[in-house]
Amino acid sequence: MDEVFAAWMRADRKRIGWSQQRIADATTAHGRLFHQTQIAKIERGDRKVSLAEAADIAAAMGSSLAVALGYAEEVPGRLERANTVVALSDAQTALTLARSVVEAALERVVNAP
């Protein structure tokens, strides 16, 4: 399973024009923390991947484990779904950062002499 999934992930990543970092970000946005180095190790076959991890990575890429392992056909619109998840995650990160900036500014105003 590891080799089949790694080959699909590498080929599909290149086909859709994603970097390893983008897969890591998308997978993290889906709720499973991954770093680019882990994605690279999986692609090279240097790191085993559990079924749950493979399913999460495939979902983050807008696909499914069944497609990744060759048991099903790809459904239309998958790249758009994956890009939407990443965009929502980026927006959430930006909002969190903006909230921190506003809270820090408010703290300075409240504590000003």
mmCIF file of C-alpha atoms in Angstrom:
data_model
loop_
_atom_site.group_PDB
_atom_site.id
_atom_site.type_symbol
_atom_site.label_atom_id
_atom_site.label_comp_id
_atom_site.label_asym_id
_atom_site.label_seq_id
_atom_site.Cartn_x
_atom_site.Cartn_y
_atom_site.Cartn_z
ATOM 1 C CA MET A 1 0.000 0.000 0.000
ATOM 2 C CA ASP A 2 2.796 2.438 0.903
ATOM 3 C CA GLU A 3 4.451 2.315 -2.530
ATOM 4 C CA VAL A 4 1.173 2.605 -4.432
ATOM 5 C CA PHE A 5 0.019 5.538 -2.319
ATOM 6 C CA ALA A 6 3.408 7.293 -2.500
ATOM 7 C CA ALA A 7 3.501 6.956 -6.288
ATOM 8 C CA TRP A 8 -0.053 8.313 -6.595
ATOM 9 C CA MET A 9 0.643 11.195 -4.222
ATOM 10 C CA ARG A 10 3.819 12.238 -6.048
ATOM 11 C CA ALA A 11 2.279 11.926 -9.533
ATOM 12 C CA ASP A 12 -0.975 13.627 -8.546
ATOM 13 C CA ARG A 13 0.835 16.417 -6.715
ATOM 14 C CA LYS A 14 2.827 17.179 -9.855
ATOM 15 C CA ARG A 15 -0.265 16.853 -12.074
ATOM 16 C CA ILE A 16 -2.223 19.428 -10.067
ATOM 17 C CA GLY A 17 0.791 21.694 -9.588
ATOM 18 C CA TRP A 18 0.999 21.491 -5.813
ATOM 19 C CA SER A 19 4.176 21.611 -3.758
ATOM 20 C CA GLN A 20 4.883 19.250 -0.894
ATOM 21 C CA GLN A 21 4.344 22.223 1.425
ATOM 22 C CA ARG A 22 0.896 22.815 -0.028
ATOM 23 C CA ILE A 23 -0.051 19.182 0.650
ATOM 24 C CA ALA A 24 1.237 19.528 4.210
ATOM 25 C CA ASP A 25 -0.769 22.747 4.684
ATOM 26 C CA ALA A 26 -3.924 21.234 3.185
ATOM 27 C CA THR A 27 -3.619 18.096 5.313
ATOM 28 C CA THR A 28 -3.078 20.221 8.414
ATOM 29 C CA ALA A 29 -6.165 22.268 7.469
ATOM 30 C CA HIS A 30 -8.049 18.960 7.317
ATOM 31 C CA GLY A 31 -7.077 18.313 10.920
ATOM 32 C CA ARG A 32 -3.951 16.154 10.708
ATOM 33 C CA LEU A 33 -0.691 18.006 11.343
ATOM 34 C CA PHE A 34 1.908 17.310 8.656
ATOM 35 C CA HIS A 35 5.169 18.990 7.736
ATOM 36 C CA GLN A 36 6.703 19.210 4.275
ATOM 37 C CA THR A 37 9.533 16.917 5.341
ATOM 38 C CA GLN A 38 7.035 14.188 6.255
ATOM 39 C CA ILE A 39 5.369 14.506 2.847
ATOM 40 C CA ALA A 40 8.772 14.228 1.159
ATOM 41 C CA LYS A 41 9.621 11.100 3.175
ATOM 42 C CA ILE A 42 6.303 9.490 2.275
ATOM 43 C CA GLU A 43 6.857 10.233 -1.425
ATOM 44 C CA ARG A 44 10.372 8.745 -1.290
ATOM 45 C CA GLY A 45 9.180 5.690 0.608
ATOM 46 C CA ASP A 46 11.289 6.609 3.646
ATOM 47 C CA ARG A 47 8.220 6.901 5.903
ATOM 48 C CA LYS A 48 5.341 4.483 6.155
ATOM 49 C CA VAL A 49 1.882 5.970 6.046
ATOM 50 C CA SER A 50 -1.082 4.608 7.981
ATOM 51 C CA LEU A 51 -4.433 4.092 6.276
ATOM 52 C CA ALA A 52 -5.877 6.992 8.274
ATOM 53 C CA GLU A 53 -2.997 9.283 7.252
ATOM 54 C CA ALA A 54 -3.295 8.247 3.608
ATOM 55 C CA ALA A 55 -7.039 8.884 3.681
ATOM 56 C CA ASP A 56 -6.485 12.337 5.228
ATOM 57 C CA ILE A 57 -3.805 13.262 2.681
ATOM 58 C CA ALA A 58 -5.976 12.103 -0.225
ATOM 59 C CA ALA A 59 -8.959 14.051 1.159
ATOM 60 C CA ALA A 60 -6.815 17.148 1.611
ATOM 61 C CA MET A 61 -5.865 16.829 -2.054
ATOM 62 C CA GLY A 62 -9.582 16.704 -2.894
ATOM 63 C CA SER A 63 -9.564 12.991 -3.651
ATOM 64 C CA SER A 64 -10.128 9.751 -1.757
ATOM 65 C CA LEU A 65 -8.106 6.788 -0.589
ATOM 66 C CA ALA A 66 -10.011 4.571 -3.024
ATOM 67 C CA VAL A 67 -8.867 6.752 -5.924
ATOM 68 C CA ALA A 68 -5.310 6.953 -4.593
ATOM 69 C CA LEU A 69 -5.086 3.166 -4.402
ATOM 70 C CA GLY A 70 -6.677 2.682 -7.829
ATOM 71 C CA TYR A 71 -10.040 1.295 -6.690
ATOM 72 C CA ALA A 72 -12.197 4.179 -7.916
ATOM 73 C CA GLU A 73 -12.308 6.882 -10.570
ATOM 74 C CA GLU A 74 -11.686 10.534 -9.794
ATOM 75 C CA VAL A 75 -14.755 12.735 -9.418
ATOM 76 C CA PRO A 76 -15.030 16.111 -11.176
ATOM 77 C CA GLY A 77 -14.370 19.231 -9.148
ATOM 78 C CA ARG A 78 -11.876 17.668 -6.759
ATOM 79 C CA LEU A 79 -9.151 20.264 -7.260
ATOM 80 C CA GLU A 80 -11.599 23.095 -6.610
ATOM 81 C CA ARG A 81 -12.660 21.430 -3.342
ATOM 82 C CA ALA A 82 -9.055 21.002 -2.250
ATOM 83 C CA ASN A 83 -8.188 24.604 -3.098
ATOM 84 C CA THR A 84 -11.233 25.818 -1.163
ATOM 85 C CA VAL A 85 -10.088 23.972 1.965
ATOM 86 C CA VAL A 86 -6.632 25.552 1.706
ATOM 87 C CA ALA A 87 -8.119 29.020 1.095
ATOM 88 C CA LEU A 88 -10.392 28.693 4.128
ATOM 89 C CA SER A 89 -7.454 27.599 6.257
ATOM 90 C CA ASP A 90 -5.401 30.579 5.037
ATOM 91 C CA ALA A 91 -8.294 32.910 5.860
ATOM 92 C CA GLN A 92 -8.646 31.409 9.326
ATOM 93 C CA THR A 93 -4.912 31.899 9.934
ATOM 94 C CA ALA A 94 -5.134 35.520 8.777
ATOM 95 C CA LEU A 95 -8.108 36.181 11.051
ATOM 96 C CA THR A 96 -6.307 34.643 14.019
ATOM 97 C CA LEU A 97 -3.277 36.846 13.357
ATOM 98 C CA ALA A 98 -5.449 39.958 12.976
ATOM 99 C CA ARG A 99 -7.223 39.160 16.235
ATOM 100 C CA SER A 100 -3.862 38.861 18.016
ATOM 101 C CA VAL A 101 -2.762 42.234 16.651
ATOM 102 C CA VAL A 102 -6.011 43.904 17.720
ATOM 103 C CA GLU A 103 -5.863 42.325 21.198
ATOM 104 C CA ALA A 104 -2.252 43.485 21.648
ATOM 105 C CA ALA A 105 -3.160 47.015 20.550
ATOM 106 C CA LEU A 106 -6.148 47.060 22.895
ATOM 107 C CA GLU A 107 -3.963 45.845 25.758
ATOM 108 C CA ARG A 108 -1.516 48.709 25.121
ATOM 109 C CA VAL A 109 -4.365 51.250 25.097
ATOM 110 C CA VAL A 110 -5.914 49.889 28.281
ATOM 111 C CA ASN A 111 -2.557 49.849 30.083
ATOM 112 C CA ALA A 112 -1.360 53.216 28.788
ATOM 113 C CA PRO A 113 -0.437 55.749 31.495
#
